[in-house]
Tab-separated table of C-alpha atoms in Angstrom:
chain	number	residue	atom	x	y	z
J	171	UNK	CA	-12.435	13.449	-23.364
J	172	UNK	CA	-8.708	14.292	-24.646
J	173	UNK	CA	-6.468	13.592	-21.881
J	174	UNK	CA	-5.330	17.550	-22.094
J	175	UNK	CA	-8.490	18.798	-21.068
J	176	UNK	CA	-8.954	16.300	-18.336
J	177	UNK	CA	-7.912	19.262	-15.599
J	178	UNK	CA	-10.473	21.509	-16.966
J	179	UNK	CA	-12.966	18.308	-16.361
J	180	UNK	CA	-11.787	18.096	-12.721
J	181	UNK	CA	-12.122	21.914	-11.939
J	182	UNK	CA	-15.476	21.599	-12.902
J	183	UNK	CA	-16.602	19.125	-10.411
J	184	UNK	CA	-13.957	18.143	-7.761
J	185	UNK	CA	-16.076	15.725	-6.104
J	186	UNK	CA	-17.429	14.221	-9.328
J	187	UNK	CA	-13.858	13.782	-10.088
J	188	UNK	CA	-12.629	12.209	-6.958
J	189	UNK	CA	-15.251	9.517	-7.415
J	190	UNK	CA	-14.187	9.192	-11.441
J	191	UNK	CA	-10.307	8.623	-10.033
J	192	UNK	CA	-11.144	6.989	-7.580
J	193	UNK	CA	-13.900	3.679	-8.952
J	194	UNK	CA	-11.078	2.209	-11.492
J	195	UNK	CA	-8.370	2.197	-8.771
J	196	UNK	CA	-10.969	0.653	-5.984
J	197	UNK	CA	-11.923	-1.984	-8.402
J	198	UNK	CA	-7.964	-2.752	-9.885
J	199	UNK	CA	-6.770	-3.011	-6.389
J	200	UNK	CA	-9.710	-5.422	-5.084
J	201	UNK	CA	-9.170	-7.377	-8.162
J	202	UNK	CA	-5.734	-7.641	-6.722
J	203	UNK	CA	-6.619	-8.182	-3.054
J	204	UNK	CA	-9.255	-10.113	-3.933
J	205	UNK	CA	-5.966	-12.918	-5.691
J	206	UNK	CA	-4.278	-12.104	-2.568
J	207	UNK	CA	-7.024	-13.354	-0.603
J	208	UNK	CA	-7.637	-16.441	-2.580
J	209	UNK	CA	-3.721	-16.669	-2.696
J	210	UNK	CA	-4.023	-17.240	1.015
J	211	UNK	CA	-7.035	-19.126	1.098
J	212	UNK	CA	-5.373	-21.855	-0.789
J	213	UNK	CA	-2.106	-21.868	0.871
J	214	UNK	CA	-4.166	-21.956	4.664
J	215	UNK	CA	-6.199	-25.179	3.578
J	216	UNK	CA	-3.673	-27.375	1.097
J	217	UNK	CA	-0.416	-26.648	2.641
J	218	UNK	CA	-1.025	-25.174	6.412
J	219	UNK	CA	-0.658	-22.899	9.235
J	220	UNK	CA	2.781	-22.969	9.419
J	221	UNK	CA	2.689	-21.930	5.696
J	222	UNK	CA	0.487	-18.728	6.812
J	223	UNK	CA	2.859	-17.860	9.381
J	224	UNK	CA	5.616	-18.040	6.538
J	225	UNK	CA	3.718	-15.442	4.658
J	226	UNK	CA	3.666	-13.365	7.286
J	227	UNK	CA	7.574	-13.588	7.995
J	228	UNK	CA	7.941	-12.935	4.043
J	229	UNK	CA	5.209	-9.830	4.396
J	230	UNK	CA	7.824	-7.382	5.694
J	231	UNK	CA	10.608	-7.654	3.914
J	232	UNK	CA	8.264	-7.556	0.746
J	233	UNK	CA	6.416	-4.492	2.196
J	234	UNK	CA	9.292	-2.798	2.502
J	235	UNK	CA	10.089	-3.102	-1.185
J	236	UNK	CA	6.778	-2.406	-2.261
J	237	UNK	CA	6.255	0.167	0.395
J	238	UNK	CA	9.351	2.504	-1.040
J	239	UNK	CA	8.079	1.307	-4.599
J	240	UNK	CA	4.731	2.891	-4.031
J	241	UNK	CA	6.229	6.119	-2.338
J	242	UNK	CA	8.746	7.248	-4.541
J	243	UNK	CA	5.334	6.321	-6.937
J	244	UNK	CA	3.573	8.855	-5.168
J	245	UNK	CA	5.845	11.282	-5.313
J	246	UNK	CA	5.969	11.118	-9.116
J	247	UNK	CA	2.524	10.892	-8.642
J	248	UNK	CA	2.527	14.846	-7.655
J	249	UNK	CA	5.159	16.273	-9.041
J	250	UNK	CA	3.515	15.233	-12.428
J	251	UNK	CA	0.056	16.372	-11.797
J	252	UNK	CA	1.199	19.379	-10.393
J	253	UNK	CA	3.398	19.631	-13.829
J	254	UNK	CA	-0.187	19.048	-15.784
J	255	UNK	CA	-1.427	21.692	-13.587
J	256	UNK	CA	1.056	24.404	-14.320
J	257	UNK	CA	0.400	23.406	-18.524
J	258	UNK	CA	4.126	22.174	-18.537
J	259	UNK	CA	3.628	19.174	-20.468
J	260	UNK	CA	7.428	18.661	-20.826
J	261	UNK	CA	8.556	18.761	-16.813
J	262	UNK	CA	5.905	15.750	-16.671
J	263	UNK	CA	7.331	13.723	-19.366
J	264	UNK	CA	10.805	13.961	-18.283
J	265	UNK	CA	9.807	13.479	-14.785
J	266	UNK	CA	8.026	10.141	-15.925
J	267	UNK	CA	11.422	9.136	-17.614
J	268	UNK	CA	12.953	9.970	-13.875
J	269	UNK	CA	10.956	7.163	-11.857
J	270	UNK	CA	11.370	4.744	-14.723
J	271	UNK	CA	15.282	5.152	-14.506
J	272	UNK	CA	14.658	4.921	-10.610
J	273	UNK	CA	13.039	1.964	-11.087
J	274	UNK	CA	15.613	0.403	-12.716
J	275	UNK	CA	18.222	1.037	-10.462
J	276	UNK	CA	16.126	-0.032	-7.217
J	277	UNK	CA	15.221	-3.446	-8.654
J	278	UNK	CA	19.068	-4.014	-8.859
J	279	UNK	CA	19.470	-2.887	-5.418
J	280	UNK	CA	16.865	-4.838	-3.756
J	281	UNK	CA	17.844	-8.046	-5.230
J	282	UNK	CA	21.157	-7.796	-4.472
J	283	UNK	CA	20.175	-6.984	-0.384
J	284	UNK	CA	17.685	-9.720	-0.657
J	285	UNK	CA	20.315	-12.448	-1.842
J	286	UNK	CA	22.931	-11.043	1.198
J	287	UNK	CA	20.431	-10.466	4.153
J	288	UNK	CA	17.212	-12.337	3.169
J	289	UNK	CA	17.746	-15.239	5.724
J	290	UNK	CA	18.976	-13.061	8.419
J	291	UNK	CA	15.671	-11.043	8.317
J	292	UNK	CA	13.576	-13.811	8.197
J	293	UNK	CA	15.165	-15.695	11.154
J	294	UNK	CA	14.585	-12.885	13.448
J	295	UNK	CA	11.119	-12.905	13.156
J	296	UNK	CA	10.563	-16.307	14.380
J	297	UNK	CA	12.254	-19.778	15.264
J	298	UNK	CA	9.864	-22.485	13.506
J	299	UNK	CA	12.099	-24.225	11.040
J	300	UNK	CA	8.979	-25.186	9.418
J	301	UNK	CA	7.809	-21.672	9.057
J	302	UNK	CA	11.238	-19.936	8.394
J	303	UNK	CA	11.466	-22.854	5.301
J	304	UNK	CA	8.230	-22.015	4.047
J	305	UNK	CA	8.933	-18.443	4.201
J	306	UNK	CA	12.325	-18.577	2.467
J	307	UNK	CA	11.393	-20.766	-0.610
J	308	UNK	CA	8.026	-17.639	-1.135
J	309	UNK	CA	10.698	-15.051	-0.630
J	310	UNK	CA	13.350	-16.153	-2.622
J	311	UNK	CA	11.079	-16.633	-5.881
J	312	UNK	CA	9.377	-13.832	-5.506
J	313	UNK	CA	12.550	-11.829	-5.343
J	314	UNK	CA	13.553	-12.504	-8.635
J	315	UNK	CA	9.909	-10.922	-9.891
J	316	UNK	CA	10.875	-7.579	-7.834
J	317	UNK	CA	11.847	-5.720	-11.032
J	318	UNK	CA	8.506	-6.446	-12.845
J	319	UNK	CA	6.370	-5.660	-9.937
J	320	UNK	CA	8.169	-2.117	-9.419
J	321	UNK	CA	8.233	-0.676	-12.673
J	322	UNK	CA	4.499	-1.783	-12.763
J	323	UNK	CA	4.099	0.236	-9.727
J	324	UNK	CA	6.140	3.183	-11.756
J	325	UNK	CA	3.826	2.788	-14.510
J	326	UNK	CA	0.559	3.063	-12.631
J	327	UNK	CA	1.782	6.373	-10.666
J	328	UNK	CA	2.856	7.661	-13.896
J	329	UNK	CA	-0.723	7.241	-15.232
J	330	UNK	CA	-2.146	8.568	-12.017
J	331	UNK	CA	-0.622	11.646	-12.122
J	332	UNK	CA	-1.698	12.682	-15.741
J	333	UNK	CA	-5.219	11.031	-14.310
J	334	UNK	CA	-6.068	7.871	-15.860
J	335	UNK	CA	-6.802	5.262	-13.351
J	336	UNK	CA	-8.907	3.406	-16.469
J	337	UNK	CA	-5.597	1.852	-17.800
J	338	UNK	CA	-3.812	0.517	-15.120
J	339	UNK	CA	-7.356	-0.777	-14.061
J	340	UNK	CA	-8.034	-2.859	-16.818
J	341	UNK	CA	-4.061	-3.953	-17.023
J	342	UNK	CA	-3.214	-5.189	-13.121
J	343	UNK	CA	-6.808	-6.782	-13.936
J	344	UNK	CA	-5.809	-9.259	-16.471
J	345	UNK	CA	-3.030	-9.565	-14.953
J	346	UNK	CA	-4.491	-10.587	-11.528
J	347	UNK	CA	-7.025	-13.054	-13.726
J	348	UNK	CA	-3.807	-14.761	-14.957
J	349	UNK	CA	-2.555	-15.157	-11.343
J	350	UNK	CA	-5.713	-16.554	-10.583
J	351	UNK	CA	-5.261	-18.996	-13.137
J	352	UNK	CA	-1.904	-20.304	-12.368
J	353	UNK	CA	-2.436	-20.331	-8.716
J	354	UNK	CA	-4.441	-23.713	-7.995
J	355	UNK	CA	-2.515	-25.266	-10.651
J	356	UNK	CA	1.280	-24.386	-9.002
J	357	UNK	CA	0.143	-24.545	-5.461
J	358	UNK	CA	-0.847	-27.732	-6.011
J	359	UNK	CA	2.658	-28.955	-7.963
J	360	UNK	CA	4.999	-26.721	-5.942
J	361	UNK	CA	3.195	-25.541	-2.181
J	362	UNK	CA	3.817	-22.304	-1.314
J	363	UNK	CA	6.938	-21.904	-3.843
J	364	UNK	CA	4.126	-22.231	-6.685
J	365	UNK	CA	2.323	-19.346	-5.360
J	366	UNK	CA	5.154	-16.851	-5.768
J	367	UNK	CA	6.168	-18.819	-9.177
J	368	UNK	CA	2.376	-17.541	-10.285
J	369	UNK	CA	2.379	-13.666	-8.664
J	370	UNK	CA	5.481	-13.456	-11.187
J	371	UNK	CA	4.743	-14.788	-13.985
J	372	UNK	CA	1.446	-12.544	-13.603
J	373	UNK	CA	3.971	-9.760	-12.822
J	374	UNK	CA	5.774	-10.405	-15.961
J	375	UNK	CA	2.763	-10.185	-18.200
J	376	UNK	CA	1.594	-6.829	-16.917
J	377	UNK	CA	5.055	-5.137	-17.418
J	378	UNK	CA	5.179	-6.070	-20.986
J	379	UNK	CA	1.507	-4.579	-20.869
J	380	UNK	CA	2.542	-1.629	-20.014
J	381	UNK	CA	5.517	-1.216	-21.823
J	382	UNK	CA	3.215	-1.792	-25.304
J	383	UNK	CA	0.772	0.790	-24.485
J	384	UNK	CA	2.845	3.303	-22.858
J	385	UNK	CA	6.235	3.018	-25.068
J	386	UNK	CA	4.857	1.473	-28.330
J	387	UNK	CA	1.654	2.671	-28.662
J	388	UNK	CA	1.545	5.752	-26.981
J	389	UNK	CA	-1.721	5.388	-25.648
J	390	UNK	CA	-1.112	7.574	-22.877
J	391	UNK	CA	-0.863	11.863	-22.611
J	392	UNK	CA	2.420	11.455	-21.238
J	393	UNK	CA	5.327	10.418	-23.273
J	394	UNK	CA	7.884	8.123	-22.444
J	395	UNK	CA	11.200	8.312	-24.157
J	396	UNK	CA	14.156	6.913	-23.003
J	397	UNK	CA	16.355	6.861	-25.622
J	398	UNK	CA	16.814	10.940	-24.977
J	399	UNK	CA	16.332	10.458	-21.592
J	400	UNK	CA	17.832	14.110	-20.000
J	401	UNK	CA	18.301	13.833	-16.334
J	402	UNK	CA	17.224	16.736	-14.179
J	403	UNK	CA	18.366	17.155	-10.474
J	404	UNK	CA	15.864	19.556	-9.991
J	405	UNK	CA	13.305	17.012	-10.670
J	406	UNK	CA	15.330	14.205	-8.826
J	407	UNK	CA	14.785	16.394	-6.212
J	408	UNK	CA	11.279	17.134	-6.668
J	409	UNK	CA	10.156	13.425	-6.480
J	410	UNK	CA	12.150	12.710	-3.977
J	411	UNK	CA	11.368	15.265	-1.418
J	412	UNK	CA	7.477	14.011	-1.657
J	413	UNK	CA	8.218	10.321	-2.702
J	414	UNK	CA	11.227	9.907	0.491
J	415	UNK	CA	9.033	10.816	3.243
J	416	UNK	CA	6.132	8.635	1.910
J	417	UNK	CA	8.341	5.908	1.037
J	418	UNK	CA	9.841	5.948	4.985
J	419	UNK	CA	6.090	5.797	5.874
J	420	UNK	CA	5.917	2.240	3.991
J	421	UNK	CA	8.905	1.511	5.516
J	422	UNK	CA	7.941	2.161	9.057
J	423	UNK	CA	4.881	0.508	8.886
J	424	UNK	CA	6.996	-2.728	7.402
J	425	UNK	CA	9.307	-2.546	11.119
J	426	UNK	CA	6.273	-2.344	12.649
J	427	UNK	CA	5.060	-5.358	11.232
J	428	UNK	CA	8.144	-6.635	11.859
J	429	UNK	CA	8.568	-5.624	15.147
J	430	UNK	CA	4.970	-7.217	15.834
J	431	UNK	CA	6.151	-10.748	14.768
J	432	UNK	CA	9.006	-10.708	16.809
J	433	UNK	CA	6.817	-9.719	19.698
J	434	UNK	CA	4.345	-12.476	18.765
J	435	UNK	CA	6.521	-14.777	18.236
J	436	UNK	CA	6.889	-14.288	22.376
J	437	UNK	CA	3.564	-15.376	23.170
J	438	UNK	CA	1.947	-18.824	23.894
J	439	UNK	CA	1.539	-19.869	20.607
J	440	UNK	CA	3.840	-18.013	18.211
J	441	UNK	CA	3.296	-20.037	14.688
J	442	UNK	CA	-0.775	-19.148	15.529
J	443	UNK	CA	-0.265	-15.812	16.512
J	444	UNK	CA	1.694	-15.049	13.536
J	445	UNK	CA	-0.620	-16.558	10.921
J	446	UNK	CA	-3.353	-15.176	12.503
J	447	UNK	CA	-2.103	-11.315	12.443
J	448	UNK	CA	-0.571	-12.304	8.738
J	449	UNK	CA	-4.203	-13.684	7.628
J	450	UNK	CA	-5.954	-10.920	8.889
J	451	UNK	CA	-3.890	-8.610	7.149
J	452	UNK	CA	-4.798	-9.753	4.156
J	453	UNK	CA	-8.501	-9.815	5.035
J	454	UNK	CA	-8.540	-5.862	6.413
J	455	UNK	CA	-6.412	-4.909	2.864
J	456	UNK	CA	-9.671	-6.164	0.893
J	457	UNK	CA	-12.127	-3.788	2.618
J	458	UNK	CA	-9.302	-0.822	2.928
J	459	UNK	CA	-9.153	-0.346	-0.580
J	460	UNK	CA	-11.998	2.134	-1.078
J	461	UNK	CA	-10.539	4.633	1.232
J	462	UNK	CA	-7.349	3.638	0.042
J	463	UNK	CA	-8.454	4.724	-3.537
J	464	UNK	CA	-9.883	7.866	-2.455
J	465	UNK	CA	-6.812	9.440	-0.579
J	466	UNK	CA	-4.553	8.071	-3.160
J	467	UNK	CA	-6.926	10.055	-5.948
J	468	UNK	CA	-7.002	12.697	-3.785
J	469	UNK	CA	-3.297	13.113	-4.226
J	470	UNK	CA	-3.930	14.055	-7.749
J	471	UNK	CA	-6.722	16.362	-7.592
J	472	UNK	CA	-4.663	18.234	-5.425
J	473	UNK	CA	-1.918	18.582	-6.847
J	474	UNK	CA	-3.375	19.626	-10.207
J	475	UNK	CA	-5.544	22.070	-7.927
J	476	UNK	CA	-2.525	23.125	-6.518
J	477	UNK	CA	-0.374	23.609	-9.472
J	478	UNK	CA	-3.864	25.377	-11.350
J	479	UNK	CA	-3.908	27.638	-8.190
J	480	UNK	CA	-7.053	26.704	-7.954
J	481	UNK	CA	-7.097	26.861	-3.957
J	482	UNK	CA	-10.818	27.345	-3.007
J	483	UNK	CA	-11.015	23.868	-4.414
J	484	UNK	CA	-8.693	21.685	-2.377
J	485	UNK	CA	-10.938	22.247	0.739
J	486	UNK	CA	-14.159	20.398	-1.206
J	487	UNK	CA	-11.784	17.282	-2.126
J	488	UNK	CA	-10.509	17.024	1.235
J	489	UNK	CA	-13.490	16.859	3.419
J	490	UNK	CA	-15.492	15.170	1.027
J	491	UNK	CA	-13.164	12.696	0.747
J	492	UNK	CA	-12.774	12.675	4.602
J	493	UNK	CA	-16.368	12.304	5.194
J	494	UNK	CA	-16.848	9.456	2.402
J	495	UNK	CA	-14.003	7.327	4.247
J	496	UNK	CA	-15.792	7.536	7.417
J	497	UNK	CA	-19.165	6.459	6.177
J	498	UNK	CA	-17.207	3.433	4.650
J	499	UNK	CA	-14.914	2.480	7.497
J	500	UNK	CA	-18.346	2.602	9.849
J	501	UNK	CA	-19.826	-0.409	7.573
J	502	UNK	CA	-16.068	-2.468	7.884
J	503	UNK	CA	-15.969	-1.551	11.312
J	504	UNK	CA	-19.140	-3.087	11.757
J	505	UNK	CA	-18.416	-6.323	9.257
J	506	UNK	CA	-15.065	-6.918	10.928
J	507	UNK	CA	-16.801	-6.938	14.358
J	508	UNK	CA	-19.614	-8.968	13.899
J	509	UNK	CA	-18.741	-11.425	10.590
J	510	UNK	CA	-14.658	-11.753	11.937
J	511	UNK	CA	-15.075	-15.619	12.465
J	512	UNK	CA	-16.778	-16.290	9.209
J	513	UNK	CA	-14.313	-14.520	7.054
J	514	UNK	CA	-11.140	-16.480	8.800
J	515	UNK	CA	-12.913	-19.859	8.260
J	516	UNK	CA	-12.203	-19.017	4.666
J	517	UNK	CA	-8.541	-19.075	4.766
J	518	UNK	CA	-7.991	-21.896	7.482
J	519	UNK	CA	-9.607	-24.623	9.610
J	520	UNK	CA	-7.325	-24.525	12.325
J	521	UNK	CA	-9.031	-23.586	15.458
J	522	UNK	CA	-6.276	-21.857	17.443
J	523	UNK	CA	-5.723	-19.602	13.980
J	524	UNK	CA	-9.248	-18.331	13.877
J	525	UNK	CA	-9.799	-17.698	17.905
J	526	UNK	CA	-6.520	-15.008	17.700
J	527	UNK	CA	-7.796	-13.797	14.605
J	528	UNK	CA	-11.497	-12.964	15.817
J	529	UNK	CA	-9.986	-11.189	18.768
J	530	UNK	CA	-7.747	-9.252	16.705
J	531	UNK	CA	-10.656	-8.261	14.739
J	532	UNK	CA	-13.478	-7.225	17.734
J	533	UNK	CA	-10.219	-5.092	19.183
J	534	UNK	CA	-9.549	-3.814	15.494
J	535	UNK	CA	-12.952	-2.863	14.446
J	536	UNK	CA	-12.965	0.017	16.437
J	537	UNK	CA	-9.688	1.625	15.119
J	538	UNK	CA	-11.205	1.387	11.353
J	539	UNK	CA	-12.715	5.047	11.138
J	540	UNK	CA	-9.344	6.763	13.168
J	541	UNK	CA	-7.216	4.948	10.225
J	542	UNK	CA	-9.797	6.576	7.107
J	543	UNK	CA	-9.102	10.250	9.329
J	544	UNK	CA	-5.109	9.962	9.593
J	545	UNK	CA	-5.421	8.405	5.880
J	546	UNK	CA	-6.819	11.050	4.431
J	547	UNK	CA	-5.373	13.996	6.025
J	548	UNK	CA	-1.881	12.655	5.231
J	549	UNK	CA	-2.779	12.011	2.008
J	550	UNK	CA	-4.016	15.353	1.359
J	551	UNK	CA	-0.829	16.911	3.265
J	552	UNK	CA	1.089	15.083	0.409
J	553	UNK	CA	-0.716	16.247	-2.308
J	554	UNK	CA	0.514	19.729	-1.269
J	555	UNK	CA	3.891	19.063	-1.066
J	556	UNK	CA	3.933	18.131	2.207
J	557	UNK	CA	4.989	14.342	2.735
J	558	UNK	CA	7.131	14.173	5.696
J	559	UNK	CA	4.031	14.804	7.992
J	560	UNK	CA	2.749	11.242	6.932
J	561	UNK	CA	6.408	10.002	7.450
J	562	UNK	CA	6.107	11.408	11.124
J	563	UNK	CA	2.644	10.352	11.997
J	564	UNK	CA	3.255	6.618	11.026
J	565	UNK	CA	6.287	6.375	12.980
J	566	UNK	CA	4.042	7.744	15.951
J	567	UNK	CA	1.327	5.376	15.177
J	568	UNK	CA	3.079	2.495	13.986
J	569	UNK	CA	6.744	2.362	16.258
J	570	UNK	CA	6.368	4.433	19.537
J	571	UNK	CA	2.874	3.947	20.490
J	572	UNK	CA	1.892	0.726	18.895
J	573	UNK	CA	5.099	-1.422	19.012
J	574	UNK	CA	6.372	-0.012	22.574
J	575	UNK	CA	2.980	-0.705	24.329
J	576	UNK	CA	2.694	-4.235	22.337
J	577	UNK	CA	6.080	-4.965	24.117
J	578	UNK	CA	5.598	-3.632	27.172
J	579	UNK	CA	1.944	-5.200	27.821
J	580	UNK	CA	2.865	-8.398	26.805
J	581	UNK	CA	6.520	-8.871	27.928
J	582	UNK	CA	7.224	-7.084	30.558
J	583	UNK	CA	3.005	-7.299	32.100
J	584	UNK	CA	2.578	-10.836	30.767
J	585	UNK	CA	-0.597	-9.742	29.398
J	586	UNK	CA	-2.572	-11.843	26.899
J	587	UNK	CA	-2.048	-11.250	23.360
J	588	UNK	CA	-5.033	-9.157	22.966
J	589	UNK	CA	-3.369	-6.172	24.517
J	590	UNK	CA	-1.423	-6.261	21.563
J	591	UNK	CA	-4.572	-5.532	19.353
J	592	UNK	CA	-5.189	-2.600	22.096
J	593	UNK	CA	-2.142	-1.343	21.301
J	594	UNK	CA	-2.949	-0.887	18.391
J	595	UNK	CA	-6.420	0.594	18.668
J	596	UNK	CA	-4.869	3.312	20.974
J	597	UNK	CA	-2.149	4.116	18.179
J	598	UNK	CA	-4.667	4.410	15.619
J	599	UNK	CA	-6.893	7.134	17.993
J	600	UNK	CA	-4.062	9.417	18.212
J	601	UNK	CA	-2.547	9.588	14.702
J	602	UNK	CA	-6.517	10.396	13.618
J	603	UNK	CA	-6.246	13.497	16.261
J	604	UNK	CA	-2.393	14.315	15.675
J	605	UNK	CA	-2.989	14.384	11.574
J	606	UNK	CA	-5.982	16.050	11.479
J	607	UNK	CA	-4.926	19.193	13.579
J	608	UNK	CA	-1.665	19.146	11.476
J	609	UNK	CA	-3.325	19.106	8.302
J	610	UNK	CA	-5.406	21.801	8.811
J	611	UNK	CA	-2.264	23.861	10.282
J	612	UNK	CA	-0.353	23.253	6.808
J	613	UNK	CA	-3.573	24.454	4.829
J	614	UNK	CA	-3.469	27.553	7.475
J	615	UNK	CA	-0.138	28.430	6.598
J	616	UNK	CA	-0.745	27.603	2.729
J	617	UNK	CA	-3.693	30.421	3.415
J	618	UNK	CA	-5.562	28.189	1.463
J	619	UNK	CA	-8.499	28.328	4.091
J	620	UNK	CA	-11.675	28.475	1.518
C-alpha cells in the first residue's frame, strides 16, 4: 500500500485498522518488556534484593524522563496525523523536524539535572546504603544513554503518526535482541552497572537505525530534513498543547511512584517492600501492553479521523477499542490473581520479596479492567485535541486518592502494607468513572455523537 493512501485504508475499516496499528506496536513493546523482564530476572537471582529495590529507586527518576519523552511523542503523534488527515503533507514534515530539534535540546537538559540532583532524588526514596549504591551506579550509566533512548522515542511517534507501527517494530526489536545478548554477559562482569552498560549500547544501535532509514534512506512518507529546518511557533505550539498535558501525566504517575517508595520505605520491611512493588511493576508492564497498543493506535486513527472530518467514525474506534481492553484486562486480571506467586519466583527467591508481591497482586487484579476504561477514554480525549483531561485524571488517580490514602492508612492508621495496594484499587475505580463521563462530555460538545 503507498504510505499516501494509508488514510483512505483506515476510513475503510476503522476497526480493521486499529488492530493493523495496533499488532506491530503490541509485539515491539513486549519484545521490549519482555528484556525488561529478563533484565530483572537476572539482576533478582545473581546480584539480589537489595539490587531490585535499587531499580525501583532508579524507576522514577527514569520514568520521568521517559514519561515527558513519550508525551511530547504523543503530541507529535497527533498533530502529524491530523496534518496527514487534512492532505498537508508539509505541516507534518516540518512538525517531525520540531520534536527532533526538541529532542535534542531535552537530552541536554536532562543530563545536566541528572548530574546536579541525581543523588538527592535517590536518597529520598530510601536509606539502605546498599540499595541507594546499587541504584546510583544503574542511574548514572544509564544517564549518559538518555539522548539515544529519546530521539528513539521521537522517531517511533514520528512513524506513528504517518501510521507505520511495522518499522519501529522490527527496529526496537533488534535492538531489544542485542540487549538480550549483552545482558548475561555484563551482568555477570559488572552487576547491576552492566545492565544499564547493555540497555545503552542497545539504545545506541537503534538510533543509528533509525537515523539510516529515516534520514538516509528515506524509507518513510514523512521527510526529515534538518539542514532547512524552518521553525514554526504555531506548530511549537501545536505539539505542545497535546504533548504538555500528556507529558505531566508521565510525570505524575513518576511522583506517585515516588511518593509510594518513600511511603514504603516506612513500613516493616522497606528494602522488600520496595523490590517487591519495583518487580511487580515490571511484571504488570508485560501484560499492559496490548491495551497499551490499542489506545496509543487509537490516538492516530483519531486524529486522522479528525483532521478527514470523518466524525461518524471516531465513535467505532473508541468503543471498540474500549470493549477489546476490557476483554483483555479480564484474562490479566484473572492471571495476576491466581498465577501472582509463580510469576515472582521468576525474578527472585527471596521469600519476604514474593509474599508482598502476591498481595500486591490479589489487591491489584481487581483494578486491571478500571485502568483499560480510564486508558482508553484518555487516550481517545487526546486524539481529539484534548490532553489535559488525561493530565487531570492521573493526578486524581495517581497523587490525591492513591498516594494520600497510602499515607494516611499506613502512617497515620498503622495499617499493614496491603492497604497500600487498596489504595490503589480505589484510585483506579474512580478515574475509570471520572474519564469515562468526561470523555463522552468532550465528544458531546465536539457534536461528534454518531
Amino acid at each position: 500500500m503507498d504510505k499516501a493512501d494509508r488514510l483512505n485504508e483506515f476510513i475503510k475499516n476503522p476497526q480493521k485498522a486499529l488492530i493493523t496499528l495496533s499488532l506491530p506496536m503490541m509485539v515491539g513493546m513486549s519484545v521490549q518488556a519482555i528484556y525488561m523482564l529478563i533484565d530483572t530476572a537476572f539482576i533478582g537471582h545473581w546480584v539480589g534484593g537489595s539490587a531490585l529495590a535499587g531499580l525501583g529507586i532508579v524507576f522514577p527518576p527514569m520514568f520521568i524522563i521517559m514519561g515527558i519523552t513519550f508525551g511530547l511523542g504523543s503530541g507529535a503523534t497527533t498533530v502529524i496525523a491530523q496534518s496527514i488527515g487534512e492532505k498537508n503533507k508539509s505541516k507534518a514534515d516540518n512538525t517531525a523536524e520540531h520534536i527532533i530539534v526538541l529532542g535534542i535540546f531535552l537530552s541536554l537538559l536532562f543530563i545536566t539535572i541528572g548530574l546536579l540532583f541525581g543523588d538527592d532524588i535517590l536518597r529520598y526514596q530510601g536509606s539502605n546504603q546498599e540499595v541507594i549504591s546499587n541504584a546510583s551506579v544503574y542511574f548514572y550509566t544509564m544517564l549518559y544513554g538518555t539522548p539515544f533512548m529519546i530521539l528513539s522515542i521521537f522517531f517511533r511517534s514520528i512513524l506513528s503518526g504517518e501510521g507505520d507501527n511495522m518499522m519501529p517494530m522490527k527496529v526496537l526489536g533488534l535492538g531489544t535482541i542485542i540487549n538480550l545478548i549483552l545482558d548475561p554477559v555484563l551482568i555477570y562482569y559488572f552487576a547491576i552497572k552492566g545492565a544499564a552498560l547493555a540497555t545503552v549500547i542497545s539504545q545506541i544501535v537503534v538510533f543509528i537505525i533509525f537515523i539510516y532509514l529515516m534520514i538516509y534512506k528515506k524509507h518513510t512518507y514523512i521527510s526529515l530534513d534538518l539542514n532547512n529546518f524552518k521553525f514554526s511557533s504555531n506548530i511549537l505550539t501545536q505539539i505542545l498543547k497535546i504533548g504538555v498535558p500528556a507529558s505531566l501525566s508521565m510525570l505524575i504517575m513518576s511522583l506517585g511512584i515516588f511518593f509510594y517508595n518513600t511511603i514504603l520505605n516506612q513500613t516493616e520491611y522497606p528494602v522488600s517492600a520496595i523490590a517487591a512493588y519495583s518487580t511487580a511493576h515490571r511484571i504488570e508492564h508485560l501484560f499492559f501492553i496490548p491495551i497499551i497498543s490499542i489506545a496509543t493506535s487509537m490516538i492516530t486513527l483519531i486524529g486522522m479521523f479528525f483532521g478527514a472530518k470523518e466524525y461518524n467514525l471516531i465513535d467505532k474506534v473508541i468503543y471498540f477499542a474500549i470493549r477489546t481492553s476490557i476483554i483483555i484486562s479480564i484474562i490479566y486480571s484473572i492471571i495476576f490473581y491466581s498465577c501472582s506467586e509463580f510469576l515472582l519466583n521468576l525474578f527472585t527467591n527471596e521469600t519476604e520479596i514474593i509474599n508482598i508481591g502476591v498481595g500486591y497482586f490479589q489487591i491489584f487484579a481487581f483494578a486491571v479492567p478500571f485502568i483499560s476504561i480510564a486508558m482508553n477514554c484518555s487516550r481517545a480525549m487526546q486524539g481529539l485535541g484534548k490532553a489535559y483531561p488525561m493530565f487531570i485524571i492521573t493526578c486524581l488517580r495517581v497523587i490525591i486518592i492513591s498516594c494520600f490514602l497510602a499515607h494516611y492508612f499506613i502512617n497515620y492508621l498503622n495499617k499493614p502494607i496491603e492497604f497500600a495496594w487498596i489504595a490503589v484499587l480505589i484510585s483506579c475505580v474512580l478515574s475509570a468513572f471520572i474519564s469515562f463521563i468526561w470523555m463522552v462530555k468532550v465528544k458531546n460538545n465536539l457534536r461528534i455523537i454518531s
